mmCIF file of C-alpha atoms in Angstrom:
data_model
loop_
_atom_site.group_PDB
_atom_site.id
_atom_site.type_symbol
_atom_site.label_atom_id
_atom_site.label_comp_id
_atom_site.label_asym_id
_atom_site.label_seq_id
_atom_site.Cartn_x
_atom_site.Cartn_y
_atom_site.Cartn_z
ATOM 1 C CA MET A 12 -77.248 118.444 -54.239
ATOM 2 C CA LYS A 13 -74.566 118.881 -56.863
ATOM 3 C CA TRP A 14 -71.793 119.996 -54.424
ATOM 4 C CA PRO A 15 -71.161 116.543 -52.981
ATOM 5 C CA ARG A 16 -70.653 115.110 -56.422
ATOM 6 C CA ARG A 17 -68.208 117.913 -57.241
ATOM 7 C CA VAL A 18 -66.309 117.523 -54.055
ATOM 8 C CA LEU A 19 -65.951 113.749 -54.670
ATOM 9 C CA MET A 20 -64.845 114.411 -58.356
ATOM 10 C CA GLY A 21 -62.277 116.964 -57.027
ATOM 11 C CA LEU A 22 -60.908 114.447 -54.474
ATOM 12 C CA ALA A 23 -60.732 111.792 -57.166
ATOM 13 C CA LEU A 24 -58.717 114.085 -59.413
ATOM 14 C CA LEU A 25 -56.449 115.021 -56.583
ATOM 15 C CA GLY A 26 -55.881 111.387 -55.909
ATOM 16 C CA ALA A 27 -55.132 110.667 -59.498
ATOM 17 C CA PHE A 28 -52.616 113.516 -59.708
ATOM 18 C CA GLY A 29 -51.059 112.297 -56.477
ATOM 19 C CA LEU A 30 -50.626 108.798 -57.853
ATOM 20 C CA VAL A 31 -49.015 110.218 -61.022
ATOM 21 C CA ALA A 32 -46.717 112.432 -59.004
ATOM 22 C CA ILE A 33 -45.666 109.461 -56.698
ATOM 23 C CA GLY A 34 -45.144 107.230 -59.809
ATOM 24 C CA GLY A 35 -42.961 109.890 -61.415
ATOM 25 C CA LEU A 36 -40.937 110.352 -58.236
ATOM 26 C CA LEU A 37 -40.365 106.549 -57.936
ATOM 27 C CA THR A 38 -39.263 106.409 -61.519
ATOM 28 C CA SER A 39 -36.848 109.230 -61.058
ATOM 29 C CA LEU A 40 -35.493 107.679 -57.931
ATOM 30 C CA SER A 41 -35.064 104.264 -59.628
ATOM 31 C CA PHE A 42 -33.289 105.836 -62.554
ATOM 32 C CA GLU A 43 -30.950 107.734 -60.105
ATOM 33 C CA ARG A 44 -30.283 104.564 -58.130
ATOM 34 C CA SER A 45 -29.356 102.404 -61.086
ATOM 35 C CA SER A 46 -27.148 104.908 -62.893
ATOM 36 C CA GLU A 47 -23.392 104.792 -62.592
ATOM 37 C CA ILE A 48 -21.490 107.242 -60.485
ATOM 38 C CA GLU A 49 -17.811 107.811 -59.829
ATOM 39 C CA LEU A 50 -16.369 108.733 -56.444
ATOM 40 C CA PRO A 51 -14.919 112.230 -56.160
ATOM 41 C CA ALA A 52 -11.672 112.789 -58.078
ATOM 42 C CA LEU A 53 -8.365 112.270 -56.303
ATOM 43 C CA THR A 54 -6.597 115.351 -55.265
ATOM 44 C CA GLY A 55 -3.097 113.819 -54.730
ATOM 45 C CA GLN A 56 -0.323 112.923 -57.045
ATOM 46 C CA PHE A 57 -0.432 109.149 -56.695
ATOM 47 C CA ALA A 58 -2.657 106.664 -58.252
ATOM 48 C CA VAL A 59 -4.369 104.345 -55.662
ATOM 49 C CA GLY A 60 -4.288 100.641 -55.144
ATOM 50 C CA ARG A 61 -6.491 98.521 -52.821
ATOM 51 C CA ALA A 62 -6.092 95.088 -51.345
ATOM 52 C CA ILE A 63 -8.242 93.282 -48.815
ATOM 53 C CA TYR A 64 -6.899 90.694 -46.318
ATOM 54 C CA ASP A 65 -8.173 88.377 -43.641
ATOM 55 C CA TRP A 66 -5.808 88.963 -40.669
ATOM 56 C CA ARG A 67 -5.903 86.394 -37.887
ATOM 57 C CA ASP A 68 -4.289 86.228 -34.429
ATOM 58 C CA ASP A 69 -4.132 82.673 -33.283
ATOM 59 C CA THR A 70 -2.543 83.689 -29.971
ATOM 60 C CA ASN A 71 -5.572 85.707 -28.644
ATOM 61 C CA VAL A 72 -9.248 84.999 -28.096
ATOM 62 C CA ASP A 73 -11.851 87.387 -29.208
ATOM 63 C CA PRO A 74 -13.722 88.367 -25.940
ATOM 64 C CA VAL A 75 -16.939 89.340 -27.658
ATOM 65 C CA ALA A 76 -17.357 86.389 -29.994
ATOM 66 C CA PRO A 77 -20.441 84.332 -29.210
ATOM 67 C CA ASN A 78 -18.469 81.101 -29.206
ATOM 68 C CA PRO A 79 -15.815 80.732 -26.472
ATOM 69 C CA GLY A 80 -12.321 80.232 -27.676
ATOM 70 C CA THR A 81 -12.906 82.002 -30.987
ATOM 71 C CA LYS A 82 -9.554 83.577 -32.171
ATOM 72 C CA ARG A 83 -9.164 87.260 -32.995
ATOM 73 C CA GLU A 84 -9.714 88.095 -36.555
ATOM 74 C CA VAL A 85 -10.329 91.252 -38.613
ATOM 75 C CA LEU A 86 -10.964 92.154 -42.207
ATOM 76 C CA ALA A 87 -8.326 94.725 -43.384
ATOM 77 C CA TRP A 88 -8.961 97.062 -46.302
ATOM 78 C CA ILE A 89 -5.709 98.705 -47.441
ATOM 79 C CA TRP A 90 -5.606 101.592 -49.720
ATOM 80 C CA TYR A 91 -2.099 102.714 -50.803
ATOM 81 C CA PRO A 92 -0.118 104.974 -53.201
ATOM 82 C CA ALA A 93 0.382 102.943 -56.402
ATOM 83 C CA GLY A 94 1.769 103.076 -59.841
ATOM 84 C CA ALA A 95 -0.659 102.156 -62.716
ATOM 85 C CA GLY A 96 1.090 98.999 -63.789
ATOM 86 C CA PRO A 97 0.087 96.963 -66.922
ATOM 87 C CA SER A 98 -2.107 94.467 -65.022
ATOM 88 C CA ALA A 99 -3.845 97.060 -62.769
ATOM 89 C CA THR A 100 -7.576 97.345 -63.334
ATOM 90 C CA THR A 101 -10.081 99.429 -61.428
ATOM 91 C CA ASP A 102 -11.593 97.430 -58.628
ATOM 92 C CA ASP A 103 -15.188 97.141 -57.530
ATOM 93 C CA TYR A 104 -16.448 99.611 -54.942
ATOM 94 C CA LEU A 105 -17.585 96.549 -52.915
ATOM 95 C CA PRO A 106 -16.710 93.002 -53.763
ATOM 96 C CA ALA A 107 -19.532 90.966 -55.259
ATOM 97 C CA ALA A 108 -19.741 88.653 -52.083
ATOM 98 C CA THR A 109 -20.110 91.674 -49.897
ATOM 99 C CA ARG A 110 -22.976 93.204 -51.977
ATOM 100 C CA ALA A 111 -24.749 89.819 -52.064
ATOM 101 C CA ALA A 112 -24.420 89.441 -48.284
ATOM 102 C CA ALA A 113 -25.767 92.971 -47.615
ATOM 103 C CA GLY A 114 -28.786 92.354 -49.718
ATOM 104 C CA PRO A 115 -31.165 95.106 -50.639
ATOM 105 C CA ALA A 116 -31.719 98.101 -48.378
ATOM 106 C CA PRO A 117 -34.841 98.013 -46.158
ATOM 107 C CA PHE A 118 -38.007 99.681 -47.414
ATOM 108 C CA PRO A 119 -38.259 102.646 -48.130
ATOM 109 C CA PHE A 120 -34.462 103.257 -48.290
ATOM 110 C CA ARG A 121 -34.048 100.948 -51.194
ATOM 111 C CA PHE A 122 -35.571 103.600 -53.398
ATOM 112 C CA VAL A 123 -32.930 106.158 -52.512
ATOM 113 C CA TYR A 124 -29.753 104.178 -51.764
ATOM 114 C CA ARG A 125 -27.320 103.889 -54.579
ATOM 115 C CA ASP A 126 -26.789 100.394 -56.061
ATOM 116 C CA ALA A 127 -23.229 99.593 -54.977
ATOM 117 C CA SER A 128 -22.501 97.729 -58.138
ATOM 118 C CA LYS A 129 -22.931 101.052 -60.049
ATOM 119 C CA VAL A 130 -20.436 103.015 -57.904
ATOM 120 C CA ARG A 131 -16.962 103.412 -59.516
ATOM 121 C CA PRO A 132 -14.002 103.997 -57.236
ATOM 122 C CA HIS A 133 -10.493 104.970 -58.255
ATOM 123 C CA SER A 134 -8.760 102.055 -56.401
ATOM 124 C CA MET A 135 -6.958 99.612 -58.696
ATOM 125 C CA ARG A 136 -6.517 95.884 -58.188
ATOM 126 C CA ASN A 137 -3.057 94.418 -58.603
ATOM 127 C CA ALA A 138 -1.443 97.789 -58.561
ATOM 128 C CA ASP A 139 2.198 97.929 -57.607
ATOM 129 C CA MET A 140 3.466 100.242 -54.817
ATOM 130 C CA PRO A 141 6.313 102.491 -55.685
ATOM 131 C CA THR A 142 9.639 101.025 -54.586
ATOM 132 C CA ARG A 143 12.283 102.617 -52.330
ATOM 133 C CA ARG A 144 9.635 104.833 -50.667
ATOM 134 C CA LEU A 145 8.441 104.940 -47.160
ATOM 135 C CA PHE A 146 4.868 106.091 -46.600
ATOM 136 C CA PRO A 147 3.077 106.956 -43.274
ATOM 137 C CA VAL A 148 0.275 104.698 -42.198
ATOM 138 C CA VAL A 149 -3.090 105.750 -41.091
ATOM 139 C CA ILE A 150 -5.418 103.337 -39.191
ATOM 140 C CA MET A 151 -9.116 103.762 -39.909
ATOM 141 C CA ARG A 152 -12.066 102.459 -38.096
ATOM 142 C CA GLY A 153 -15.769 103.043 -38.960
ATOM 143 C CA GLY A 154 -17.839 105.046 -36.628
ATOM 144 C CA ALA A 155 -20.368 102.984 -34.442
ATOM 145 C CA ALA A 156 -20.901 99.784 -36.434
ATOM 146 C CA ALA A 157 -20.175 101.226 -39.846
ATOM 147 C CA GLU A 158 -18.068 99.350 -42.377
ATOM 148 C CA VAL A 159 -14.859 101.105 -43.444
ATOM 149 C CA SER A 160 -15.850 100.694 -47.107
ATOM 150 C CA GLY A 161 -18.276 103.690 -46.438
ATOM 151 C CA TYR A 162 -15.153 105.843 -46.027
ATOM 152 C CA ALA A 163 -13.634 104.889 -49.393
ATOM 153 C CA THR A 164 -13.603 108.443 -50.642
ATOM 154 C CA LEU A 165 -11.492 109.657 -47.721
ATOM 155 C CA ALA A 166 -9.310 106.569 -47.831
ATOM 156 C CA GLU A 167 -8.576 107.001 -51.561
ATOM 157 C CA ASP A 168 -7.789 110.610 -51.290
ATOM 158 C CA LEU A 169 -5.434 110.123 -48.395
ATOM 159 C CA ALA A 170 -3.674 107.348 -50.308
ATOM 160 C CA SER A 171 -3.301 109.599 -53.382
ATOM 161 C CA HIS A 172 -1.363 112.009 -51.036
ATOM 162 C CA GLY A 173 1.093 109.258 -50.037
ATOM 163 C CA TYR A 174 -0.494 107.541 -47.067
ATOM 164 C CA VAL A 175 -1.158 103.910 -46.521
ATOM 165 C CA VAL A 176 -4.752 103.591 -45.117
ATOM 166 C CA VAL A 177 -5.512 100.479 -43.213
ATOM 167 C CA GLY A 178 -9.257 100.182 -42.426
ATOM 168 C CA ILE A 179 -10.380 97.525 -39.966
ATOM 169 C CA ASP A 180 -13.781 95.712 -39.898
ATOM 170 C CA ALA A 181 -14.148 93.756 -36.705
ATOM 171 C CA PRO A 182 -16.429 90.699 -36.528
ATOM 172 C CA TYR A 183 -19.359 90.886 -34.128
ATOM 173 C CA ARG A 184 -18.783 94.667 -33.784
ATOM 174 C CA THR A 185 -19.032 95.936 -37.375
ATOM 175 C CA GLY A 186 -22.572 95.745 -38.935
ATOM 176 C CA ILE A 187 -21.505 93.073 -41.462
ATOM 177 C CA VAL A 188 -18.077 91.511 -42.229
ATOM 178 C CA VAL A 189 -17.617 89.408 -45.395
ATOM 179 C CA PHE A 190 -14.242 87.668 -45.518
ATOM 180 C CA PRO A 191 -12.485 86.777 -48.745
ATOM 181 C CA ASP A 192 -13.528 83.124 -48.168
ATOM 182 C CA ARG A 193 -17.211 84.351 -48.254
ATOM 183 C CA ARG A 194 -17.822 83.797 -44.515
ATOM 184 C CA VAL A 195 -20.343 86.389 -43.327
ATOM 185 C CA ILE A 196 -20.250 87.638 -39.714
ATOM 186 C CA ARG A 197 -22.797 90.251 -38.460
ATOM 187 C CA ARG A 198 -22.861 92.244 -35.419
ATOM 188 C CA THR A 199 -24.345 90.539 -32.475
ATOM 189 C CA ASP A 200 -27.068 91.978 -30.315
ATOM 190 C CA GLU A 201 -24.785 92.104 -27.354
ATOM 191 C CA ASN A 202 -22.619 94.528 -29.276
ATOM 192 C CA ASP A 203 -25.488 96.626 -30.630
ATOM 193 C CA LEU A 204 -25.581 99.659 -28.253
ATOM 194 C CA GLU A 205 -28.912 100.807 -29.939
ATOM 195 C CA LEU A 206 -30.591 97.915 -28.137
ATOM 196 C CA TYR A 207 -29.617 99.243 -24.658
ATOM 197 C CA SER A 208 -31.014 102.037 -22.598
ATOM 198 C CA ASP A 209 -28.569 104.518 -21.269
ATOM 199 C CA ALA A 210 -28.797 102.748 -17.924
ATOM 200 C CA ASP A 211 -28.190 99.332 -19.407
ATOM 201 C CA ARG A 212 -25.326 100.101 -21.771
ATOM 202 C CA PRO A 213 -22.135 98.293 -20.776
ATOM 203 C CA ARG A 214 -19.458 100.641 -19.392
#
């Protein structure tokens, strides 16, 4: 009757090896997640500046806001061709308030998502725009409910080629919008198409 004992010992060894392998994988993922990374290099001739604004329209009501009478408002991310002035410093990939509002990624994605505070963009804060130049404007909107910050690589590279890129995050439609005054507005269920069947989705 030695074979049952050998089978059990074999299973125990396999379990131990499995735990070691999983532990090593989680350690590797944790190191990768917490290490710094820079966005892809710019391919254009211009340095890039970035500004974030709260744009309000007091003459129109937001039709999808949960509270009647709410005025239209969007968060505008603007990437633009810039000169590296003496006061210009590299900006955060995401403002601290936005990172805090987003919170940690849901399990198990928190082990593979990059820590946004470790991502280094090329956009500069307080950078001056070249004078006596006219630049074409590109309007950018995230797909589905995605925030435009997720398109930063594309926006930066377009700006380095001489475009002003205006990205729009819309309250109640975009997954999460964090305004400069730290107000946090999340997408409402009424505007989450994933909660509707094909037959129930608004036309």
